[in-house]
Amino acid sequence: MNIYDISAQAGVSIATVSRVLNGSDKVSDLTRRKVLDVIEKNRYMPNAFARSLGLNTMSTAGILCSDASDVYLAQAIYYLERELRNNSYTSMLCCTGHNHQEKEAYLQFLLSRNVDAVFFIGSHFVESSSKKNRYILEAAQKIPVFILNGELAGSNIYSILCDDYAAASDITKLLFSKGSQKPVMLYRILSYSGQKKIRGFLHVCKEHGLEDGDHRTFSCPGPLVETIQILENARKNGLVFDSVVAVDDELAAGAVKYALRNHLRIPEDFQITGYNNSVLAACSTPEITTLDNQLEFMCTTAVSQMIRVLQKQQVPSKTMFSGYIVEHRTTRK
Amino acid sequence: MNIYDISAQAGVSIATVSRVLNGSDKVSDLTRRKVLDVIEKNRYMPNAFARSLGLNTMSTAGILCSDASDVYLAQAIYYLERELRNNSYTSMLCCTGHNHQEKEAYLQFLLSRNVDAVFFIGSHFVESSSKKNRYILEAAQKIPVFILNGELAGSNIYSILCDDYAAASDITKLLFSKGSQKPVMLYRILSYSGQKKIRGFLHVCKEHGLEDGDHRTFSCPGPLVETIQILENARKNGLVFDSVVAVDDELAAGAVKYALRNHLRIPEDFQITGYNNSVLAACSTPEITTLDNQLEFMCTTAVSQMIRVLQKQQVPSKTMFSGYIVEHRTTRK
DNA sequence: TTGTAAGCGTTATCAC
DNA sequence: GTGATAACGCTTACAA
């Protein structure tokens, strides 16, 4: 069943059917009714491929993330998909993992599908080596690229991110103000946002006279049990700490486990802060004080910027906004 | 830059270029090399829309779920996308929410994009009213439909699911065997799998002489705080219970909170089981005993069945397998 | 092994 | 307001 069948049955030309299909006002009501009847009777649906070929777009956007099962990224995917869909765009999802080669391959894969734009969720897509970022710059020559929670300068690249330096500073300040003397920080990897958070933490530590900040940050890329072990080892090695600043809520959940196992009272003896305000912060007992980096706002902003860019309108190449602290029960009153 | 430009530069016909592009062996090595050189020099990429139009497929599959941010569904999306991608299929994601109209609209949206197959994740897509399921049957007339964790009979529909009746029975038996006398069950909604789990629970209760099972199941569709409140209310209303069978790990996390607030020792005074073996079970303190319903296996099975169906091979319309219990610290040794 | 030419099903530009 | 018809860029018989 194609446009010719419909035009034949309705006794009009394919041009008229196409006009009806696309809501042109240059069709008489009578003809329109006639054509619509035939279309409905046959449950006709125009062929998306032919349509795309003519229009050179299928209204699709690519979403690249390392892992759709990560609670934070999953939330971002949810918001992005919702906004895209509300604007009649389909979302093509790709989970790349952390391997650089794979990231490149997946981006090529999306480009080969002629997506109209692509969203990177997470700062780890932006690498410190500019050579490794070339694939993003090249993609941006074809379609607009949006980086959520990360930053990369380049033409046709738009970065939308939370001010993680300020946020990490604020949350570290909060701990000091609640009586913590010796915080430590848990991070995953030295991604762009990871580095910002570490710098914010270190800066505030220094402000409070803690000069050994460099020895108070720990990389925890592995599963929860390893995170706990890292804290155990730090203590065994003689490090004194009475609070944990974690760069995500899962790490914070690890810190909660560490505290409970060692019979440290939360928040009296030991305070913990998470990051992302995810379901994990709410599911933990006690609920974790966390930083809301306004993910929903970030995603809606990104999609509306995409729409603007595709309409050739001007859009800032960098949009940064502040997060806010959500106090729960792992920090003192 | 299109196939004509390449053919002109390489001094061959577009047919030859197409052959090279599609790895035909009917091209001499010399010609192939010549064409590949031109392709690489120009970074030529064939137009996906034209290609799709000719082949009548773009190698895309639709994934429908209610909410990509749900930890369990997010995990399923991750596995499905990975398997699809490994088979050169792109994933088009749609999050429908729970409204029936939306589900229909989203399915139409995917069909209008000419996807090759569609995956429904979650039993709540299958409604008890067969009239409401018609949209799925109709879609199945065009493309194969795969239902994960749900069941619907119909031509070109393939259901892949865990035996939730047996699983819920097993996990309830486990609690009795660990000394629980009075379990209660927490469920979300009366979805297909929800009902199976409830029946399994009730059956085992009866086996153990607990005749008031019907009064021991509670619907908890809302957020965590409400789940806790429901348990509080049950207790205030005089119901005695010493364990909770939850149909997902988030509900189990709510039960953990309830127990801790009421100073019930886990697992000595109060035992809890979750479901799905998700990150929430691992992040909770104590870690939650949970049921692994082999989501990864379910997703890989679904995708390999899709491949087979698209190759016109025979595939069972229903595939059911058993889950297994992962014992952690919310049940006794 | 290579080339010619006919589709694939739309949209859009012209005439009328 | 409507109808021919060219374009979109590829795949694939069929011919050479």
XYZ file of C-alpha atoms (C1' of nucleotides) in Angstrom:
698
model
C 0.000 0.000 0.000
C 1.643 3.214 -1.160
C 0.763 6.724 -2.222
C -0.143 5.540 -5.722
C -2.706 3.069 -4.400
C -4.286 5.792 -2.316
C -4.339 8.281 -5.181
C -5.930 5.698 -7.476
C -8.631 4.774 -4.990
C -9.376 8.403 -4.215
C -9.347 9.378 -7.879
C -6.726 12.093 -7.412
C -3.014 12.464 -8.148
C -0.254 11.481 -5.767
C 0.580 15.162 -5.390
C -2.810 15.757 -3.851
C -2.432 12.820 -1.505
C 0.929 14.173 -0.436
C -0.641 17.573 0.191
C -3.326 16.046 2.361
C -0.723 14.029 4.217
C 1.306 17.106 4.962
C -1.589 19.346 5.876
C -1.269 21.725 2.951
C -4.081 24.273 2.760
C -4.108 24.143 -1.001
C -6.606 21.298 -1.056
C -10.369 21.680 -1.195
C -12.294 20.337 1.757
C -14.122 17.884 -0.441
C -10.939 16.405 -1.882
C -9.320 16.304 1.509
C -12.250 14.385 2.991
C -12.218 11.939 0.077
C -8.508 11.274 0.426
C -8.614 10.978 4.206
C -11.406 8.437 3.930
C -9.338 6.231 1.658
C -6.293 6.632 3.896
C -8.226 5.632 6.995
C -10.046 2.788 5.331
C -6.709 1.294 4.280
C -4.855 2.291 7.447
C -2.274 3.727 5.139
C 0.977 4.979 6.635
C 3.474 6.856 4.475
C 6.824 5.157 4.042
C 9.274 6.742 6.432
C 12.305 5.924 4.301
C 11.002 7.534 1.141
C 9.920 10.524 3.141
C 13.307 10.819 4.802
C 15.066 10.551 1.464
C 13.105 13.455 0.073
C 13.370 15.617 3.184
C 16.852 14.492 4.121
C 15.884 14.034 7.749
C 14.049 11.458 9.765
C 13.744 13.615 12.889
C 15.997 11.458 14.991
C 18.534 12.336 17.615
C 21.307 10.146 18.926
C 21.872 9.722 22.650
C 25.296 8.472 23.642
C 26.037 7.399 27.172
C 28.429 4.958 28.707
C 25.837 2.863 30.500
C 22.058 3.172 30.386
C 21.761 1.178 33.588
C 23.579 3.760 35.676
C 20.887 5.431 37.762
C 21.985 8.930 36.904
C 22.448 8.368 33.190
C 19.176 6.467 33.056
C 17.432 9.472 34.499
C 19.049 11.694 31.886
C 17.965 9.345 29.123
C 14.443 9.475 30.445
C 14.297 13.262 30.387
C 16.010 13.581 27.014
C 13.773 11.036 25.370
C 10.680 12.699 26.783
C 11.665 16.130 25.497
C 12.742 14.835 22.109
C 9.544 12.916 21.705
C 7.506 15.972 22.668
C 9.179 17.672 19.752
C 8.483 14.744 17.411
C 12.023 13.452 17.469
C 12.891 9.806 17.927
C 15.752 8.857 20.217
C 18.422 6.467 19.068
C 20.224 5.152 22.073
C 23.813 3.946 22.189
C 25.618 2.730 25.275
C 29.291 2.966 24.560
C 31.044 1.683 27.649
C 34.258 3.434 28.602
C 36.555 2.320 25.838
C 37.642 5.135 23.566
C 37.527 3.051 20.382
C 33.972 2.022 21.143
C 32.910 5.601 21.666
C 34.212 6.534 18.247
C 32.629 3.494 16.645
C 29.265 4.214 18.224
C 29.309 7.800 17.115
C 30.081 6.694 13.565
C 27.242 4.218 13.835
C 24.818 7.005 14.725
C 26.169 9.281 12.016
C 25.724 6.489 9.492
C 22.053 6.493 10.480
C 21.803 10.174 9.544
C 20.663 11.438 12.911
C 19.896 15.153 13.086
C 21.850 15.800 16.258
C 23.682 13.923 18.931
C 23.738 14.195 22.720
C 26.635 13.033 24.843
C 25.667 12.407 28.430
C 28.560 12.576 30.827
C 31.832 14.413 30.873
C 33.945 11.333 30.281
C 33.281 11.642 26.573
C 35.559 14.629 26.627
C 39.108 13.425 27.106
C 42.074 15.428 28.269
C 43.985 14.643 25.082
C 42.698 16.898 22.341
C 43.640 14.303 19.756
C 41.107 11.938 21.276
C 38.428 14.585 21.059
C 38.847 15.046 17.343
C 36.091 12.575 16.564
C 33.636 14.836 18.329
C 34.828 17.891 16.444
C 34.513 16.025 13.174
C 30.996 14.896 13.973
C 30.129 18.510 14.741
C 30.982 19.403 11.163
C 27.979 17.401 10.096
C 25.446 17.806 12.878
C 25.147 19.784 16.104
C 26.637 18.090 19.146
C 25.348 18.617 22.674
C 27.442 17.700 25.657
C 25.619 17.303 28.931
C 27.683 17.571 32.072
C 30.833 18.127 30.107
C 32.551 20.819 28.122
C 34.332 20.960 24.829
C 35.018 24.057 22.771
C 34.366 23.829 19.061
C 32.118 25.000 16.313
C 28.651 23.484 16.392
C 29.309 22.008 19.855
C 27.106 23.062 22.751
C 28.000 22.297 26.345
C 25.348 22.295 29.035
C 26.549 21.678 32.536
C 26.196 22.202 36.213
C 28.855 24.257 37.969
C 30.475 21.279 39.632
C 33.339 23.302 41.043
C 30.975 25.559 42.923
C 28.727 22.653 43.895
C 31.569 20.570 45.319
C 32.843 23.640 47.126
C 29.422 24.283 48.619
C 28.929 20.751 49.797
C 32.406 20.612 51.340
C 31.733 23.922 53.074
C 28.501 22.448 54.381
C 30.408 19.612 56.036
C 32.875 21.976 57.672
C 30.034 24.159 58.871
C 28.417 21.074 60.426
C 31.507 20.385 62.457
C 33.505 18.073 60.231
C 37.254 18.626 60.568
C 38.737 16.038 58.257
C 36.750 15.194 55.139
C 37.851 12.853 52.384
C 36.598 12.755 48.823
C 35.633 9.701 46.784
C 35.604 10.051 43.011
C 35.312 7.645 40.098
C 37.714 8.763 37.418
C 39.417 12.003 36.464
C 36.738 13.040 34.034
C 36.138 16.687 33.335
C 33.447 16.987 35.997
C 35.371 14.703 38.353
C 38.309 17.069 38.212
C 36.130 20.104 38.849
C 34.646 18.464 41.901
C 38.054 17.518 43.243
C 39.318 21.063 42.784
C 36.311 22.474 44.586
C 36.883 20.046 47.443
C 40.602 20.800 47.682
C 40.059 24.530 47.585
C 37.660 24.477 50.516
C 39.913 22.093 52.433
C 42.738 24.571 52.084
C 40.485 27.415 53.169
C 39.894 25.474 56.350
C 43.557 24.890 56.999
C 43.648 21.314 55.739
C 46.868 21.209 53.752
C 47.043 17.462 53.027
C 44.020 17.567 50.746
C 45.872 15.709 48.003
C 46.048 12.677 50.253
C 42.378 12.878 51.017
C 40.985 12.080 47.557
C 40.465 8.486 46.480
C 39.601 6.984 43.138
C 36.881 4.319 43.376
C 36.125 3.103 39.875
C 35.089 -0.379 41.004
C 32.046 -1.950 42.672
C 30.734 -1.086 46.118
C 32.800 -3.638 48.009
C 35.965 -2.078 46.681
C 34.845 1.375 47.706
C 34.369 0.143 51.252
C 37.770 -1.508 51.132
C 39.414 1.705 49.995
C 38.042 3.512 53.028
C 39.102 0.651 55.308
C 42.613 0.767 53.916
C 42.848 4.528 54.287
C 41.960 4.219 57.953
C 44.390 1.338 58.496
C 47.089 3.451 56.909
C 46.540 5.974 59.650
C 44.435 8.539 57.830
C 41.944 10.274 60.101
C 38.656 11.324 58.535
C 35.227 12.133 59.883
C 33.244 12.738 56.705
C 33.020 11.705 53.076
C 32.251 13.833 50.033
C 31.235 11.424 47.278
C 30.913 12.404 43.632
C 27.824 10.245 43.215
C 25.174 8.662 45.401
C 26.377 5.117 44.856
C 29.793 5.985 46.275
C 27.991 7.688 49.136
C 26.041 4.466 49.729
C 29.408 2.727 49.968
C 30.492 5.244 52.591
C 27.281 4.581 54.530
C 28.110 0.891 54.519
C 31.629 1.619 55.702
C 30.318 3.692 58.594
C 27.699 1.167 59.663
C 30.179 -1.691 59.588
C 32.548 0.244 61.779
C 29.773 1.264 64.165
C 30.245 4.928 63.438
C 27.090 6.868 64.189
C 25.721 8.830 61.225
C 25.722 11.824 61.338
C 27.042 12.259 64.909
C 30.428 10.583 64.364
C 30.550 10.504 60.626
C 28.940 12.604 57.913
C 28.435 11.743 54.257
C 27.316 13.631 51.188
C 26.300 12.197 47.824
C 25.780 13.770 44.448
C 23.015 13.648 41.796
C 19.993 13.381 44.102
C 19.183 9.977 42.678
C 16.909 7.208 43.898
C 19.902 5.721 45.718
C 20.067 8.701 48.061
C 16.430 8.172 48.947
C 16.645 4.394 49.276
C 19.602 4.483 51.638
C 19.116 4.336 55.377
C 19.785 6.927 56.574
C 18.796 8.964 53.518
C 21.812 10.665 52.032
C 22.371 14.417 51.873
C 23.048 15.004 48.211
C 23.551 17.597 45.533
C 20.835 18.121 42.955
C 22.489 19.185 39.726
C 19.184 19.889 38.029
C 19.355 17.125 35.526
C 15.833 17.663 34.280
C 16.516 21.312 33.602
C 19.744 20.345 31.886
C 17.966 17.933 29.550
C 15.075 20.194 28.664
C 17.545 22.996 28.004
C 19.616 20.760 25.763
C 16.651 19.687 23.665
C 15.285 23.180 23.279
C 18.735 24.313 22.232
C 18.806 21.549 19.660
C 15.521 22.736 18.210
C 16.879 26.255 17.989
C 20.116 25.186 16.365
C 18.265 23.139 13.754
C 16.233 26.235 13.005
C 19.487 28.109 12.450
C 18.895 30.255 15.489
C 21.648 31.452 17.768
C 22.430 29.386 20.856
C 25.163 29.902 23.477
C 28.018 27.453 23.089
C 28.183 26.985 26.835
C 25.371 27.009 29.375
C 26.287 26.588 33.002
C 24.011 26.699 36.037
C 24.281 26.033 39.705
C 23.092 23.001 41.636
C 21.605 22.973 45.111
C 22.079 20.894 48.219
C 19.305 18.591 49.424
C 19.888 17.970 53.112
C 18.897 14.575 54.465
C 20.129 12.520 57.383
C 23.791 11.855 56.706
C 24.719 15.403 57.735
C 23.983 17.097 61.043
C 21.063 19.443 61.619
C 28.987 13.750 -1.789
C 27.062 10.770 -3.144
C 27.642 7.517 -4.921
C 27.864 9.277 -8.287
C 30.690 11.520 -7.115
C 32.606 8.521 -5.871
C 32.037 6.543 -9.050
C 33.187 9.495 -11.185
C 36.361 10.038 -9.155
C 37.176 6.340 -9.169
C 36.381 5.997 -12.838
C 33.856 3.194 -12.336
C 30.074 2.886 -12.360
C 27.874 3.423 -9.330
C 27.072 -0.288 -9.370
C 30.698 -1.068 -8.711
C 30.850 1.440 -5.909
C 27.756 -0.117 -4.416
C 29.340 -3.558 -4.672
C 32.436 -2.373 -2.878
C 30.287 -0.721 -0.249
C 28.377 -3.899 0.379
C 31.356 -6.204 0.336
C 30.427 -8.094 -2.811
C 33.091 -10.547 -3.942
C 32.381 -9.818 -7.581
C 34.852 -6.940 -7.672
C 38.507 -7.236 -8.656
C 41.006 -6.363 -5.967
C 42.381 -3.563 -8.065
C 39.000 -1.902 -8.559
C 38.113 -2.398 -4.934
C 41.306 -0.699 -3.795
C 40.743 2.185 -6.203
C 37.188 2.724 -4.985
C 38.066 2.376 -1.318
C 40.780 4.985 -1.736
C 38.347 7.494 -3.151
C 35.813 6.666 -0.432
C 38.338 7.164 2.333
C 39.831 10.289 0.838
C 36.395 11.872 0.733
C 35.194 10.317 3.978
C 32.166 9.248 2.051
C 29.282 7.704 3.931
C 26.338 6.233 2.031
C 23.021 7.922 2.601
C 21.089 5.836 5.089
C 17.701 6.974 3.845
C 18.289 6.021 0.231
C 19.712 2.733 1.347
C 16.723 2.039 3.584
C 14.326 2.901 0.799
C 15.882 0.345 -1.490
C 16.228 -2.356 1.127
C 13.037 -1.504 2.982
C 14.770 -1.700 6.327
C 17.038 0.495 8.349
C 17.955 -2.207 10.860
C 16.248 -0.564 13.768
C 14.306 -1.984 16.656
C 11.927 -0.148 18.936
C 12.189 -0.484 22.692
C 9.093 0.464 24.631
C 9.158 0.807 28.390
C 7.213 2.840 30.863
C 10.196 4.595 32.415
C 13.847 4.391 31.425
C 14.873 5.720 34.823
C 13.502 2.724 36.704
C 16.557 0.737 37.774
C 15.215 -2.544 36.512
C 13.957 -1.264 33.175
C 17.160 0.705 32.704
C 19.112 -2.499 33.109
C 16.922 -4.185 30.520
C 17.421 -1.316 28.110
C 21.143 -1.622 28.572
C 21.195 -5.316 27.740
C 18.784 -5.002 24.834
C 20.663 -2.130 23.283
C 23.952 -3.970 23.634
C 22.643 -7.101 21.951
C 20.897 -5.189 19.202
C 23.970 -3.138 18.507
C 26.104 -6.286 18.384
C 23.802 -7.420 15.616
C 24.026 -4.083 13.811
C 20.621 -2.905 14.901
C 19.937 0.561 16.229
C 17.664 0.977 19.216
C 14.864 3.484 19.165
C 13.766 4.137 22.688
C 10.334 5.224 23.804
C 9.259 5.768 27.391
C 5.517 5.595 27.472
C 4.517 6.197 31.053
C 1.543 4.238 32.309
C -1.267 5.826 30.377
C -2.879 3.503 27.886
C -3.416 6.163 25.230
C 0.241 7.103 25.377
C 1.318 3.509 24.941
C -0.732 3.245 21.774
C 0.537 6.576 20.483
C 4.154 5.642 21.118
C 3.790 2.335 19.372
C 2.303 4.102 16.363
C 5.176 6.530 16.483
C 7.657 3.683 16.272
C 5.713 1.940 13.531
C 5.664 5.174 11.539
C 9.465 5.057 11.702
C 9.423 1.628 10.039
C 11.225 -0.241 12.793
C 11.945 -3.891 12.067
C 10.709 -5.189 15.395
C 9.526 -3.911 18.722
C 10.286 -4.935 22.303
C 7.940 -4.269 25.190
C 9.680 -4.347 28.521
C 7.372 -5.059 31.417
C 4.156 -6.927 31.843
C 2.037 -3.844 32.335
C 1.880 -3.400 28.583
C -0.405 -6.389 28.513
C -3.734 -5.373 29.974
C -6.435 -7.612 31.339
C -8.978 -6.249 28.854
C -8.342 -7.907 25.514
C -9.776 -4.869 23.756
C -6.914 -2.792 25.121
C -4.400 -5.292 23.817
C -5.627 -5.010 20.265
C -3.052 -2.373 19.398
C -0.324 -4.900 20.113
C -1.969 -7.559 17.976
C -2.321 -5.068 15.143
C 1.307 -4.052 15.361
C 2.232 -7.726 15.209
C 0.599 -7.918 11.796
C 3.366 -5.680 10.513
C 6.423 -6.572 12.543
C 7.372 -9.125 15.180
C 6.591 -8.106 18.735
C 8.598 -9.287 21.729
C 7.225 -9.027 25.230
C 9.732 -9.244 28.033
C 8.406 -10.181 31.424
C 4.880 -10.404 30.140
C 2.703 -12.674 28.086
C 0.260 -12.211 25.287
C -0.925 -14.842 22.863
C -1.098 -13.881 19.221
C 0.473 -14.445 15.868
C 3.922 -12.896 15.481
C 4.049 -12.145 19.222
C 6.806 -13.703 21.311
C 6.735 -13.682 25.096
C 9.907 -14.149 27.083
C 9.529 -14.279 30.819
C 10.696 -15.548 34.141
C 8.466 -18.003 35.991
C 7.332 -15.474 38.568
C 4.833 -17.821 40.144
C 7.540 -20.351 40.937
C 9.990 -17.647 41.936
C 7.605 -15.971 44.366
C 6.727 -19.398 45.752
C 10.393 -20.216 46.257
C 11.211 -17.001 47.978
C 8.195 -17.287 50.280
C 9.183 -20.864 51.101
C 12.664 -19.610 51.908
C 11.250 -17.215 54.496
C 9.175 -19.939 56.137
C 12.188 -22.234 56.165
C 14.185 -19.493 57.885
C 11.659 -19.328 60.686
C 9.256 -16.653 59.508
C 5.688 -17.378 60.592
C 3.758 -14.404 59.259
C 4.972 -12.883 56.015
C 3.301 -10.065 54.127
C 3.698 -9.199 50.474
C 4.202 -5.775 48.937
C 3.358 -5.326 45.271
C 3.019 -2.363 42.923
C 0.037 -2.972 40.691
C -1.905 -5.987 39.511
C 0.128 -6.413 36.360
C 0.487 -9.826 34.786
C 3.697 -10.584 36.646
C 2.421 -8.907 39.805
C -0.526 -11.274 39.875
C 1.689 -14.311 39.349
C 3.876 -13.286 42.242
C 0.888 -12.741 44.509
C -0.530 -16.148 43.639
C 2.781 -17.827 44.376
C 2.933 -16.055 47.707
C -0.629 -16.943 48.650
C -0.205 -20.561 47.668
C 2.811 -21.035 49.913
C 1.108 -19.173 52.762
C -1.767 -21.612 52.567
C 0.621 -24.557 52.498
C 1.982 -23.282 55.775
C -1.425 -22.951 57.360
C -1.719 -19.209 56.927
C -5.316 -18.768 55.801
C -5.581 -14.973 55.908
C -3.174 -14.507 53.020
C -5.574 -12.189 51.246
C -5.169 -9.704 54.066
C -1.413 -9.934 53.872
C -0.865 -8.412 50.421
C -0.534 -4.648 50.025
C -0.431 -2.469 46.948
C 2.322 0.166 47.099
C 2.273 2.106 43.837
C 3.619 5.314 45.391
C 6.983 6.585 46.592
C 9.053 5.062 49.372
C 7.545 7.112 52.182
C 4.124 5.770 51.337
C 5.387 2.207 51.340
C 6.704 2.698 54.844
C 3.407 4.242 55.875
C 1.465 1.285 54.524
C 3.476 -1.066 56.714
C 3.043 1.235 59.710
C -0.697 1.306 59.176
C -0.921 -2.456 58.819
C 0.815 -2.870 62.156
C -1.363 -0.238 63.832
C -4.404 -2.054 62.535
C -3.308 -5.078 64.493
C -1.724 -7.162 61.745
C 1.181 -9.243 62.974
C 4.015 -9.841 60.483
C 7.636 -10.832 60.810
C 8.791 -10.700 57.185
C 8.175 -8.939 53.902
C 8.168 -10.378 50.387
C 8.576 -7.421 48.036
C 8.023 -7.630 44.285
C 10.980 -5.341 43.613
C 14.091 -4.169 45.405
C 12.875 -0.621 45.883
C 9.872 -1.849 47.847
C 12.246 -4.055 49.816
C 14.346 -0.972 50.574
C 11.169 0.588 51.946
C 10.673 -2.449 54.179
C 14.259 -2.108 55.407
C 13.536 1.488 56.336
C 10.377 0.449 58.132
C 12.281 -2.139 60.156
C 15.122 0.181 61.081
C 12.758 2.924 62.160
C 10.944 0.520 64.408
C 14.171 -0.884 65.815
C 13.474 -4.348 64.503
C 16.666 -6.312 64.077
C 17.267 -7.585 60.544
C 17.240 -10.540 60.054
C 16.759 -11.720 63.647
C 13.379 -10.072 64.263
C 12.383 -9.240 60.736
C 13.272 -10.693 57.362
C 12.919 -9.091 53.942
C 13.255 -10.277 50.370
C 13.486 -8.151 47.264
C 13.171 -8.971 43.592
C 15.268 -8.229 40.465
C 18.738 -8.373 42.010
C 19.265 -4.730 41.162
C 21.814 -2.210 42.351
C 19.355 -1.206 45.078
C 19.672 -4.612 46.743
C 23.433 -4.192 46.846
C 23.369 -0.562 47.973
C 21.041 -1.196 50.889
C 22.413 -1.821 54.364
C 21.978 -4.624 55.139
C 22.172 -5.948 51.588
C 18.858 -7.389 50.518
C 18.205 -11.040 49.730
C 16.678 -10.887 46.294
C 15.517 -12.885 43.348
C 17.548 -12.796 40.165
C 15.167 -13.207 37.269
C 17.986 -13.460 34.778
C 17.315 -10.251 32.977
C 20.466 -10.445 30.906
C 19.566 -13.900 29.678
C 16.057 -12.686 28.954
C 17.335 -9.804 26.822
C 19.913 -11.800 24.888
C 17.294 -14.455 24.243
C 14.835 -11.871 23.011
C 17.289 -10.335 20.571
C 18.480 -13.654 19.209
C 14.848 -14.645 18.740
C 14.297 -11.419 16.846
C 17.160 -12.227 14.513
C 15.708 -15.659 13.902
C 12.215 -14.367 13.264
C 13.497 -11.799 10.788
C 15.259 -14.634 9.013
C 11.927 -16.440 8.811
C 13.098 -19.143 11.155
C 10.864 -20.814 13.701
C 10.828 -19.423 17.232
C 8.723 -20.496 20.231
C 5.905 -18.082 20.972
C 6.559 -18.380 24.670
C 9.857 -18.846 26.472
C 9.798 -19.177 30.229
C 12.681 -19.851 32.568
C 13.277 -19.970 36.265
C 14.940 -17.354 38.445
C 17.190 -17.991 41.392
C 17.504 -16.629 44.876
C 20.525 -14.540 45.838
C 20.827 -14.708 49.618
C 22.180 -11.627 51.353
C 21.714 -10.257 54.841
C 18.008 -9.579 55.173
C 17.274 -13.277 55.642
C 18.737 -15.579 58.254
C 21.655 -17.904 57.641
C 34.281 -8.418 -13.649
C 31.782 -4.343 -14.926
C 27.999 -1.178 -16.604
C 23.081 0.114 -17.652
C 18.843 1.021 -16.042
C 14.761 0.123 -13.406
C 12.923 0.433 -9.202
C 12.082 2.009 -3.998
C 7.898 5.910 -2.212
C 8.044 10.109 -1.056
C 8.290 15.703 -1.731
C 8.317 19.691 -4.473
C 8.436 22.435 -8.698
C 6.225 23.502 -12.299
C 2.416 24.067 -15.463
C -2.496 24.349 -16.102
C -6.923 23.566 -6.561
C -4.921 19.933 -9.092
C -1.782 16.981 -11.914
C 2.627 15.622 -14.387
C 7.168 14.848 -13.454
C 11.780 15.427 -11.744
C 14.506 14.714 -7.902
C 16.327 12.266 -3.555
C 20.691 8.274 -3.468
C 20.843 3.908 -3.134
C 20.423 -1.665 -4.569
C 20.093 -5.046 -7.878
C 18.573 -7.697 -11.869
C 20.136 -8.116 -16.364
C 23.222 -7.283 -20.160
C 27.643 -7.075 -21.908
